[in-house]
């Protein structure tokens, strides 16, 4: 262990600055009512001694920790394997850094750890939470609600009709359903007639919404042309094999994300099918470098993942800095108890695969 | 924002359990001196109401947060791009989860954010810290020391002769120098005579130690055969081009890690060199799937990265649970003020590239 160096005390700062303890305390806790000349002397003494205010004591006064928790409801193996999370975290991190707020990522091994996460959230260590990748029946929204923390969700929660604690949640999402419709209409426009969908995980709203978009265009005929994947390349391979076994004549596939499409592409090549000549393929995300480096590069539905992260952080910080929703109740949140979502548009990016 | 549900209070728990507030408080804070029958009644009431003890107040009594910070001194873009960190975090996460301690990952956009990290560490939010990927002149060890937190470092710190706060640090490392020696001796044993080294980042001890191992075998002749990389594939490509420009007759390369080797391999293929026939190539890490999926698969020096993570966490938890170093001073840490390292062995894994 690092031997503990004696920590400079408030008294030492006061002595060096030639002011009272109370003055130092006021400056450290926001500087109200201290003349600028004195405050400057205190700040210089703080710097010189490397004084670190006792945050626990300070936050009793300011009620702020200058830290925001990010909770991703996935095992960390998936968090690190899927670039989606890295890009969203980059957006969050940039925004929090600009506001001198510390990003605290709470990692979980599995869902059984969510109680412990709830305990940490309730423990007075962070000012608010950003929660994403929720699954059906996830205990997290309830835990976050009980912790009493301002929260912004990434992706539409929408499970359980609000009884799970997300009924009046603020969230940031992409237009998953509209983007999926555009992808499928593009395949129809190419003259394809046997169009299949490899869905994402259907215990997540992003998976459900993209499937709904597919059905908006294709209707409910031929349910065999829909196979559930799980947003991973391995899931895409498995689903593609299943699809080809059932429908060897498939001539187009809309995959729920680019990683799924990359897995499907491997199986199409293995079975001697040319893309796009025999089977046209569209992904979702425009995840780089994945979408550009497949052979052929992927036609896909672009969503601005980094911007989603920034926006989540911005909405949360705005609430922490005051009343975020303008309804004057000081609580943030939606006006009427219904979910308040910011839904970002998507765009179809055409490359060689469809 | 999620509307804040009224949080169940201590009073409500006491009323439901039919005991006094003081009894509830004692049970919640460890249960000393409360009869088991009563304690059980309180615990049932806590569960039923979903009561979350005020952690800040509780930790004033127990002095424990049941949380450990992990600080990686790299921008998050690198943390997510290099599987090394994911694997080490997996080891840490498993060990902490087994001890019901929350993993709190503090992400930084850049080095200038380390002051904010130090503030969070000093703020009474975690019991200890695991710090890895330190760079030369990194302010982190000093900040951690000042925060007064028990700390275990990943990788030998060893900069600044201890004046940076790492003088008596406990750390977990691999035998980087010994592993590098084994790699280079293997290349010598294959009859190679123009053996080059693409070093890692030389502001990190892992980079320096692997270079030292190379020099132990090759001596200091032909300094042009050493080019500095940065542990990334792009750095490996750049270094390999530089090396070939200077020494087109190179017949073996020891790369500082597998990602560097993968980058070097691309350039060797591009320039029409066969591996291993024309140029033998050895990596470091045995990072899967990278090392197995290159063409040809990599001969490499294996280090057990997940076990390093587990061991770091175990050493820290042992210190938190009592006096970790057995010297009876209750402080943890080395006996004599010198760095106390646990150095794990490495093994050469032979595949097709050398």
XYZ file of C-alpha atoms in Angstrom:
708
model
C 0.000 0.000 0.000
C 1.090 3.525 -0.583
C 2.022 4.926 2.778
C -0.424 7.678 3.601
C 1.205 11.082 3.347
C -0.091 13.561 5.910
C -2.907 15.411 4.196
C -2.701 19.184 4.383
C -5.379 20.509 6.699
C -7.766 23.435 6.509
C -5.766 25.003 9.349
C -2.560 24.906 7.326
C -4.286 26.558 4.383
C -5.674 29.243 6.705
C -2.235 29.856 8.220
C -0.515 30.149 4.834
C -3.195 32.456 3.437
C -3.304 34.506 6.645
C -7.072 34.189 6.997
C -9.469 32.433 9.354
C -10.596 28.804 9.051
C -14.113 30.048 8.334
C -12.890 32.090 5.371
C -11.072 29.104 3.891
C -14.142 26.994 4.378
C -16.357 29.546 2.634
C -13.998 29.815 -0.359
C -13.639 26.051 -0.692
C -17.407 25.650 -0.594
C -18.190 28.154 -3.288
C -16.816 31.475 -2.115
C -20.021 33.271 -1.197
C -19.436 36.493 0.685
C -15.640 36.475 0.541
C -13.853 39.423 -1.068
C -12.105 38.407 -4.306
C -8.663 39.479 -3.037
C -8.971 37.169 -0.004
C -10.499 34.369 -2.045
C -7.564 34.521 -4.461
C -5.096 34.244 -1.542
C -6.934 31.200 -0.245
C -6.984 29.558 -3.675
C -3.241 30.110 -4.040
C -2.615 28.505 -0.625
C -4.873 25.596 -1.582
C -2.843 25.054 -4.761
C 0.503 25.409 -3.037
C -0.245 22.891 -0.302
C -2.169 20.541 -2.560
C -5.093 20.785 -0.172
C -8.006 18.496 -1.030
C -11.232 19.545 0.670
C -13.017 16.767 2.497
C -15.580 16.047 -0.155
C -17.927 14.241 2.184
C -18.080 17.264 4.467
C -18.198 19.627 1.508
C -21.025 17.797 -0.176
C -23.065 18.087 3.030
C -22.930 21.833 2.391
C -23.121 21.971 -1.405
C -25.151 18.791 -1.835
C -23.065 18.185 -4.936
C -20.491 15.494 -5.641
C -19.568 16.689 -9.151
C -19.827 13.130 -10.314
C -22.295 11.254 -12.485
C -22.776 7.495 -12.547
C -23.091 5.607 -15.793
C -24.747 2.232 -15.477
C -24.783 -0.131 -18.439
C -27.116 -3.046 -17.872
C -24.812 -5.542 -19.575
C -22.022 -7.822 -18.361
C -18.675 -6.036 -18.789
C -17.549 -8.602 -21.356
C -20.248 -7.276 -23.702
C -19.596 -3.659 -22.770
C -16.010 -4.004 -23.935
C -16.766 -6.164 -26.997
C -19.380 -3.868 -28.553
C -18.025 -0.513 -29.786
C -21.511 0.975 -29.371
C -20.850 1.458 -25.661
C -17.394 2.969 -26.159
C -18.777 5.545 -28.588
C -21.704 6.458 -26.341
C -19.350 6.742 -23.356
C -17.088 9.003 -25.393
C -20.001 11.396 -25.937
C -20.917 11.298 -22.248
C -17.313 11.681 -21.142
C -16.704 14.750 -23.333
C -19.793 16.488 -22.011
C -19.116 15.680 -18.341
C -15.462 16.673 -18.646
C -16.480 20.044 -20.056
C -18.513 20.521 -16.865
C -15.748 19.233 -14.559
C -17.956 16.352 -13.487
C -16.387 12.927 -12.916
C -17.666 9.993 -14.964
C -18.143 7.048 -12.605
C -18.754 3.847 -14.554
C -20.370 1.165 -12.411
C -19.439 -2.223 -13.819
C -21.528 -5.287 -13.155
C -20.620 -8.893 -13.733
C -24.244 -9.849 -14.149
C -27.800 -8.884 -13.434
C -27.651 -10.286 -9.911
C -25.270 -7.412 -9.130
C -27.868 -4.714 -9.723
C -28.816 -4.570 -6.044
C -25.249 -3.623 -5.200
C -25.310 -0.971 -7.924
C -28.516 0.380 -6.393
C -26.824 0.570 -3.019
C -23.945 2.567 -4.464
C -26.317 4.912 -6.266
C -28.256 5.514 -3.056
C -25.062 6.060 -1.096
C -24.503 9.728 -1.791
C -21.582 9.274 -4.177
C -22.996 10.810 -7.350
C -25.362 13.617 -8.364
C -27.276 11.683 -10.983
C -27.258 8.632 -13.212
C -27.209 7.793 -16.888
C -28.581 4.304 -17.440
C -28.534 2.413 -20.672
C -29.129 -0.909 -22.389
C -32.095 -1.822 -20.204
C -33.682 -5.250 -20.592
C -37.223 -6.432 -19.953
C -37.949 -6.831 -16.228
C -34.711 -5.104 -15.356
C -34.676 -4.163 -11.648
C -32.459 -1.123 -12.376
C -35.119 1.531 -13.047
C -36.778 0.684 -9.735
C -33.458 0.764 -7.903
C -32.501 4.095 -9.432
C -35.909 5.521 -8.580
C -35.585 4.368 -5.000
C -32.139 5.927 -4.814
C -33.875 9.236 -5.513
C -31.386 10.264 -8.175
C -32.113 12.392 -11.236
C -31.731 9.964 -14.132
C -31.660 9.992 -17.903
C -32.089 6.713 -19.769
C -30.339 5.806 -23.005
C -32.931 4.175 -25.216
C -36.686 4.134 -24.659
C -37.417 2.185 -21.468
C -41.171 1.664 -21.834
C -41.453 -1.694 -20.146
C -44.145 -2.503 -17.641
C -46.350 0.526 -18.332
C -44.451 2.646 -15.863
C -44.863 0.297 -12.898
C -41.137 -0.424 -13.146
C -40.231 3.131 -12.304
C -39.724 4.375 -15.864
C -43.231 5.756 -16.326
C -42.131 9.369 -16.363
C -38.536 8.834 -17.359
C -36.546 11.171 -19.549
C -34.731 9.271 -22.265
C -32.699 9.785 -25.409
C -33.208 7.388 -28.270
C -32.797 7.060 -32.014
C -35.709 6.667 -34.375
C -35.278 2.906 -34.464
C -38.633 2.184 -36.024
C -38.387 4.876 -38.716
C -34.797 3.873 -39.536
C -35.821 0.233 -39.910
C -38.674 1.214 -42.232
C -36.254 3.145 -44.432
C -33.887 0.166 -44.603
C -36.621 -2.266 -45.605
C -38.155 0.156 -48.126
C -34.706 0.453 -49.694
C -34.570 -3.354 -50.129
C -38.071 -3.367 -51.603
C -36.982 -0.579 -53.973
C -34.131 -2.801 -55.202
C -36.756 -5.294 -56.365
C -36.113 -7.859 -53.624
C -39.077 -10.018 -52.716
C -37.798 -12.533 -50.123
C -36.719 -10.027 -47.464
C -35.743 -11.383 -44.042
C -34.958 -9.683 -40.719
C -32.375 -10.799 -38.178
C -33.765 -9.083 -35.099
C -31.786 -7.792 -32.144
C -32.362 -8.965 -28.576
C -36.150 -8.768 -28.224
C -35.985 -8.061 -24.495
C -34.684 -4.593 -25.439
C -36.829 -1.841 -26.942
C -34.248 -1.108 -29.652
C -34.667 -4.702 -30.871
C -38.459 -4.540 -30.663
C -38.707 -1.126 -32.386
C -36.554 -2.217 -35.357
C -38.666 -5.346 -35.748
C -41.810 -3.184 -35.719
C -40.311 -1.018 -38.464
C -39.665 -4.156 -40.543
C -43.277 -5.268 -40.020
C -44.625 -1.803 -40.879
C -43.354 -2.400 -44.414
C -43.554 -6.191 -44.808
C -46.672 -6.952 -42.778
C -46.930 -10.096 -40.692
C -46.883 -12.624 -43.521
C -44.125 -15.254 -43.494
C -43.127 -15.006 -39.848
C -40.366 -17.500 -40.695
C -38.454 -14.684 -42.344
C -37.820 -13.141 -38.900
C -35.144 -14.749 -36.701
C -34.030 -13.383 -33.337
C -30.364 -12.494 -32.877
C -28.680 -10.735 -29.965
C -26.772 -7.774 -31.490
C -23.485 -9.778 -31.629
C -21.593 -11.221 -34.643
C -21.988 -14.750 -33.240
C -25.737 -14.210 -32.942
C -25.802 -12.966 -36.541
C -24.032 -16.109 -37.770
C -26.366 -18.400 -35.889
C -29.491 -16.588 -37.094
C -28.277 -16.509 -40.716
C -27.721 -20.280 -40.695
C -31.197 -20.817 -39.288
C -32.691 -18.510 -41.899
C -30.959 -20.234 -44.822
C -32.045 -23.641 -43.544
C -35.660 -22.465 -43.539
C -35.581 -20.198 -46.593
C -32.657 -20.951 -48.928
C -34.232 -18.562 -51.457
C -33.932 -15.435 -49.281
C -32.695 -12.498 -51.420
C -32.321 -9.718 -48.846
C -31.584 -9.374 -45.122
C -32.101 -6.416 -42.824
C -29.881 -7.033 -39.780
C -30.669 -5.293 -36.468
C -27.140 -3.861 -36.201
C -23.813 -3.846 -38.051
C -22.205 -6.488 -35.817
C -25.116 -8.824 -36.596
C -24.728 -8.006 -40.318
C -20.988 -8.793 -40.153
C -21.781 -12.229 -38.698
C -24.481 -12.860 -41.309
C -22.069 -11.830 -44.079
C -19.572 -14.509 -43.034
C -22.247 -17.208 -43.324
C -23.481 -15.883 -46.687
C -19.946 -16.071 -48.056
C -19.360 -19.537 -46.548
C -22.459 -20.846 -48.318
C -21.340 -19.416 -51.656
C -23.797 -16.515 -51.854
C -22.657 -13.238 -53.399
C -23.534 -9.967 -51.631
C -25.365 -7.985 -52.966
C -25.964 -9.986 -56.199
C -27.614 -12.998 -54.549
C -28.508 -11.493 -51.180
C -28.661 -7.763 -50.399
C -27.722 -6.864 -46.830
C -28.461 -3.767 -44.713
C -27.213 -3.152 -41.161
C -28.003 -0.562 -38.476
C -25.707 1.845 -36.543
C -23.070 2.810 -39.126
C -20.564 1.584 -36.565
C -17.065 2.418 -37.774
C -14.758 0.799 -38.649
C -17.014 -2.299 -38.794
C -19.423 -0.999 -41.451
C -16.626 0.206 -43.740
C -14.284 -2.747 -43.383
C -16.624 -5.607 -44.218
C -16.322 -6.973 -47.773
C -18.415 -5.516 -49.344
C -18.830 -2.448 -47.085
C -22.258 -2.231 -45.440
C -25.252 -0.217 -46.470
C -26.650 0.710 -43.062
C -28.893 2.998 -41.033
C -26.792 5.643 -39.356
C -27.558 6.771 -35.815
C -25.388 9.367 -34.083
C -24.346 7.342 -31.050
C -21.811 9.826 -29.700
C -24.378 12.620 -29.923
C -26.857 10.443 -27.999
C -24.281 10.189 -25.216
C -23.628 13.927 -25.206
C -27.328 14.675 -25.154
C -27.992 12.313 -22.250
C -25.249 14.002 -20.238
C -26.446 17.468 -21.214
C -30.039 16.779 -20.156
C -28.867 15.436 -16.814
C -26.490 18.327 -16.122
C -29.221 20.819 -16.979
C -31.482 19.218 -14.406
C -28.723 19.251 -11.805
C -28.066 22.923 -12.456
C -31.673 23.845 -11.856
C -35.083 22.816 -12.893
C -34.530 20.986 -16.152
C -38.041 20.788 -17.457
C -39.246 24.308 -17.016
C -42.370 23.367 -15.125
C -41.146 25.182 -12.074
C -41.535 22.286 -9.686
C -37.795 21.936 -9.209
C -38.014 18.240 -9.820
C -37.142 17.824 -13.450
C -39.096 15.212 -15.313
C -41.986 15.211 -17.682
C -44.916 17.552 -17.345
C -47.698 15.033 -17.291
C -46.223 11.786 -16.047
C -45.702 10.322 -19.521
C -42.278 9.411 -20.853
C -40.409 12.419 -22.186
C -38.141 11.253 -24.964
C -35.702 13.005 -27.231
C -35.672 10.923 -30.391
C -32.829 11.567 -32.831
C -33.298 11.031 -36.571
C -31.508 8.300 -38.523
C -30.247 8.297 -42.112
C -29.644 5.540 -44.620
C -25.976 5.318 -45.667
C -25.525 3.540 -48.998
C -22.438 1.432 -49.519
C -21.948 -1.722 -51.612
C -23.923 -4.393 -49.745
C -27.393 -3.263 -50.858
C -36.118 12.710 -14.816
C -37.594 9.861 -12.909
C -39.884 11.387 -10.349
C -38.432 10.691 -6.946
C -40.517 8.112 -5.103
C -40.685 8.762 -1.373
C -37.833 6.761 0.125
C -38.838 4.494 2.993
C -37.476 5.870 6.260
C -35.821 4.273 9.252
C -38.971 5.135 11.215
C -41.175 3.143 8.841
C -38.876 0.135 9.134
C -38.985 0.425 12.941
C -42.788 0.659 12.912
C -43.196 -2.368 10.641
C -40.729 -4.471 12.643
C -42.181 -3.277 15.946
C -38.806 -2.227 17.320
C -37.101 1.062 18.182
C -35.230 3.269 15.719
C -32.002 2.499 17.582
C -32.492 -1.224 17.052
C -33.032 -0.767 13.330
C -29.957 1.412 13.165
C -27.837 -1.182 14.980
C -28.980 -3.986 12.664
C -28.414 -1.932 9.533
C -24.928 -1.042 10.712
C -23.774 -4.552 11.443
C -26.131 -5.916 14.054
C -23.908 -5.847 17.117
C -25.774 -6.541 20.339
C -29.186 -7.228 18.791
C -30.849 -10.590 19.457
C -31.056 -12.679 16.289
C -34.867 -12.932 16.464
C -35.208 -9.140 16.490
C -32.508 -8.680 13.868
C -34.356 -11.078 11.571
C -37.584 -9.080 12.012
C -35.761 -5.881 11.106
C -34.163 -7.459 8.033
C -37.553 -8.675 6.850
C -39.016 -5.171 7.253
C -36.028 -3.709 5.381
C -36.626 -6.113 2.484
C -40.350 -5.570 2.422
C -40.144 -1.782 2.303
C -37.117 -1.705 0.032
C -35.341 0.430 2.620
C -31.911 1.655 1.527
C -29.753 2.756 4.448
C -28.213 6.184 4.047
C -24.785 5.031 2.991
C -23.098 8.319 3.837
C -24.347 8.107 7.418
C -23.663 4.384 7.564
C -20.129 4.734 6.311
C -19.437 7.265 9.063
C -20.007 4.350 11.428
C -18.530 1.459 9.474
C -15.912 3.525 7.623
C -16.552 1.254 4.642
C -18.117 2.030 1.294
C -17.871 -1.492 -0.136
C -16.573 0.021 -3.329
C -13.191 0.071 -5.009
C -12.062 2.563 -7.634
C -10.228 1.451 -10.741
C -8.247 4.169 -12.439
C -6.702 3.536 -15.838
C -4.292 6.259 -16.804
C -5.293 6.223 -20.471
C -7.913 8.096 -22.505
C -11.097 6.020 -22.668
C -10.718 5.601 -26.429
C -7.604 3.479 -25.756
C -9.179 1.696 -22.804
C -11.937 0.432 -25.059
C -9.734 -0.296 -28.085
C -7.168 -2.472 -26.284
C -8.537 -5.797 -25.008
C -5.776 -5.839 -22.368
C -7.856 -3.527 -20.189
C -11.080 -5.490 -20.642
C -9.368 -8.711 -19.574
C -7.703 -7.129 -16.549
C -11.014 -5.530 -15.556
C -12.722 -8.906 -15.870
C -10.289 -10.350 -13.318
C -10.802 -7.400 -10.984
C -14.571 -7.483 -11.410
C -14.843 -11.195 -10.604
C -12.833 -10.809 -7.422
C -14.671 -7.696 -6.218
C -18.066 -9.212 -7.022
C -17.198 -12.263 -4.937
C -16.626 -9.851 -2.034
C -19.781 -7.804 -2.732
C -17.666 -4.751 -3.440
C -18.703 -2.380 -6.228
C -16.261 -1.750 -9.067
C -16.181 1.988 -9.744
C -14.334 2.751 -12.968
C -13.196 6.356 -13.150
C -12.907 7.355 -16.787
C -10.715 10.209 -17.903
C -10.715 11.961 -21.228
C -7.088 12.927 -20.826
C -4.275 13.458 -18.392
C -5.491 16.923 -17.480
C -8.444 15.217 -15.806
C -6.345 13.488 -13.183
C -6.875 16.280 -10.660
C -10.601 15.657 -10.811
C -9.993 11.937 -10.353
C -7.874 12.732 -7.302
C -10.701 14.828 -5.900
C -13.148 11.947 -6.309
C -10.724 9.506 -4.705
C -10.263 11.834 -1.742
C -13.990 12.360 -1.421
C -14.869 9.342 0.677
C -16.581 7.369 -2.067
C -14.375 4.274 -2.178
C -12.341 2.114 0.200
C -9.291 1.790 -1.988
C -7.929 2.123 -5.488
C -6.468 -0.044 -8.207
C -4.392 2.056 -10.562
C -2.910 0.904 -13.816
C -1.151 1.918 -16.999
C 0.898 4.645 -15.323
C 3.088 6.875 -17.482
C 6.272 8.750 -16.689
C 5.609 11.879 -14.595
C 2.039 10.823 -14.055
C 0.457 12.927 -11.295
C -1.812 10.017 -10.297
C 0.392 8.267 -7.717
C 0.832 11.543 -5.859
C -2.898 12.264 -6.015
C -3.771 8.789 -4.771
C -1.229 9.092 -1.984
C -2.660 12.420 -0.940
C -6.157 10.937 -0.967
C -4.884 8.589 1.757
C -6.345 5.511 0.071
C -4.932 1.996 0.192
C -3.759 1.367 -3.359
C -2.416 -1.447 -5.485
C -0.757 -0.617 -8.791
C -0.982 -2.706 -11.941
C 2.497 -2.825 -13.407
C 5.706 -1.717 -11.720
C 5.507 2.031 -11.086
C 9.144 2.773 -10.289
C 9.381 6.257 -11.730
C 10.974 9.117 -9.908
C 12.691 7.011 -7.232
C 9.654 7.142 -5.022
C 9.367 10.923 -4.933
C 6.197 10.565 -6.987
C 4.446 8.678 -4.229
C 5.112 5.155 -5.489
C 8.235 4.543 -3.390
C 6.609 1.954 -1.157
C 3.800 0.922 -3.469
C 2.428 -2.573 -3.708
C 2.129 -3.651 -7.303
C 1.347 -6.673 -9.449
C 3.340 -7.129 -12.626
C 4.418 -9.752 -15.133
C 8.019 -10.712 -15.645
C 8.308 -8.398 -18.633
C 12.101 -8.473 -18.793
C 12.400 -12.244 -18.404
C 9.640 -12.863 -20.937
C 11.334 -10.569 -23.461
C 14.634 -12.408 -22.962
C 12.926 -15.716 -23.684
C 11.347 -14.330 -26.868
C 14.644 -12.996 -28.191
C 16.570 -16.155 -27.257
C 13.976 -18.122 -29.203
C 14.668 -15.989 -32.300
C 18.428 -16.446 -31.813
C 17.835 -20.192 -31.503
C 16.088 -20.175 -34.904
C 19.337 -18.940 -36.402
C 18.166 -15.361 -36.997
C 20.909 -12.738 -36.975
C 19.195 -9.421 -37.852
C 16.795 -9.294 -34.914
C 14.851 -6.054 -34.366
C 12.593 -4.841 -31.552
C 9.487 -2.722 -31.921
C 9.291 -1.321 -28.409
C 6.154 -0.328 -26.533
C 5.542 3.157 -25.175
C 8.824 3.975 -23.418
C 7.149 6.230 -20.868
C 5.718 3.037 -19.325
C 7.739 0.516 -17.342
C 6.278 -2.419 -19.282
C 7.754 -0.894 -22.455
C 11.092 -0.184 -20.799
C 11.368 -3.621 -19.163
C 10.699 -5.486 -22.434
C 13.340 -3.353 -24.171
C 15.792 -4.189 -21.376
C 15.087 -7.892 -21.882
C 15.828 -7.488 -25.602
C 19.110 -5.743 -24.766
C 20.070 -8.386 -22.180
C 20.342 -10.824 -25.091
C 21.336 -8.613 -28.027
C 23.533 -6.053 -26.280
C 23.538 -2.426 -27.343
C 24.985 -2.888 -30.831
C 22.942 -1.640 -33.783
C 20.626 0.728 -31.941
C 18.862 1.232 -35.290
C 17.254 -2.177 -34.817
C 15.116 -0.737 -32.007
C 12.128 1.444 -32.980
C 9.622 2.823 -30.496
C 5.948 1.938 -30.954
C 3.017 2.612 -28.652
C 1.331 -0.770 -28.028
C -1.240 -0.156 -30.816
C -1.585 -1.774 -34.280
C -1.138 1.636 -35.954
C 2.079 2.178 -33.978
C 3.269 -1.273 -35.062
C 2.667 -0.447 -38.734
C 4.503 2.848 -38.493
C 7.468 1.327 -36.660
C 7.701 -1.603 -39.084
C 7.861 0.758 -42.073
C 10.582 2.782 -40.381
C 12.513 -0.382 -39.563
C 12.345 -1.726 -43.119
C 13.440 1.632 -44.523
C 16.535 1.513 -42.317
C 17.227 -2.235 -42.378
C 15.571 -3.990 -45.326
C 17.549 -7.135 -44.397
C 15.893 -7.610 -40.965
C 15.070 -11.330 -40.484
C 13.266 -11.295 -37.111
C 11.134 -8.914 -35.050
C 10.213 -9.042 -31.376
C 7.154 -6.810 -30.977
C 6.312 -5.363 -27.540
C 2.753 -6.726 -27.643
C 0.427 -8.682 -29.912
C -1.413 -5.612 -31.230
C 1.945 -4.148 -32.299
C 2.838 -7.492 -33.923
C -0.487 -7.525 -35.810
C 0.298 -4.080 -37.232
C 3.856 -5.107 -38.156
C 2.509 -8.241 -39.849
C 0.322 -6.184 -42.182
C 3.335 -4.154 -43.338
C 5.493 -7.271 -43.787
C 2.812 -8.804 -46.009
C 2.330 -5.542 -47.937
C 6.039 -5.426 -48.726
C 6.014 -9.021 -49.955
C 7.836 -10.617 -47.020
C 6.790 -14.089 -45.889
C 6.359 -14.758 -42.156
C 8.167 -16.708 -40.757
C 10.289 -17.678 -43.808
C 11.706 -14.212 -44.501
C 10.984 -12.541 -41.166
C 10.179 -14.378 -37.922
C 7.804 -12.488 -35.603
C 7.157 -12.812 -31.859
C 4.583 -10.831 -29.873
C 3.824 -10.392 -26.177
C 0.587 -10.947 -24.184
C -1.007 -13.962 -25.904
C -4.032 -11.719 -26.325
C -6.917 -13.771 -27.677
C -8.399 -13.771 -30.231
C -5.743 -11.460 -31.761
C -2.786 -13.850 -31.372
C -4.670 -16.819 -32.828
C -6.430 -15.037 -35.677
C -3.467 -13.380 -37.381
C -2.177 -15.149 -40.479
C 0.071 -16.896 -39.512
C -0.951 -17.155 -35.830
C 1.516 -15.463 -33.471
C 4.265 -16.998 -31.432
C 4.093 -14.838 -28.324
C 4.979 -14.430 -24.656
C 1.965 -15.302 -22.546
C 1.118 -13.300 -19.444
C -1.961 -14.086 -17.381
C -3.680 -10.719 -17.572
C -6.938 -11.786 -15.916
C -5.017 -13.304 -13.018
C -3.093 -10.041 -12.614
C -6.428 -8.280 -12.207
C -7.694 -10.823 -9.689
C -4.484 -10.617 -7.716
C -4.556 -6.816 -7.584
C -8.087 -6.915 -6.230
C -7.244 -9.694 -3.763
C -4.253 -7.813 -2.346
C -6.331 -4.679 -1.903
C -9.254 -6.477 -0.260
C -6.881 -8.261 2.106
C -5.508 -4.913 3.221
C -8.997 -3.503 3.674
C -10.006 -6.508 5.754
C -7.114 -6.064 8.120
C -3.409 -5.550 8.022
C -2.421 -6.850 4.624
C 1.302 -7.052 5.042
C 1.608 -8.861 8.320
C 3.925 -6.296 9.898
C 1.362 -5.418 12.474
C 1.351 -1.707 11.811
C -2.150 -1.772 10.425
C -1.055 0.247 7.456
C -0.475 -2.341 4.777
C 2.438 -1.704 2.494
C 5.953 -2.920 2.233
C 8.041 -3.727 5.274
C 10.983 -1.515 4.517
C 9.778 1.288 2.303
C 10.898 -0.375 -0.938
C 8.422 -1.380 -3.631
C 6.720 -4.674 -2.841
C 5.902 -6.330 -6.112
C 4.220 -9.573 -6.977
C 5.742 -10.559 -10.303
C 3.954 -13.282 -12.250
C 5.884 -15.612 -14.562
C 5.474 -15.583 -18.345
C 5.675 -18.453 -20.838
C 6.551 -18.604 -24.521
C 3.656 -19.897 -26.630
C 4.810 -21.254 -29.993
C 2.568 -20.841 -32.986
C 3.462 -20.412 -36.664
C 5.012 -16.923 -36.841
C 8.423 -17.855 -35.325
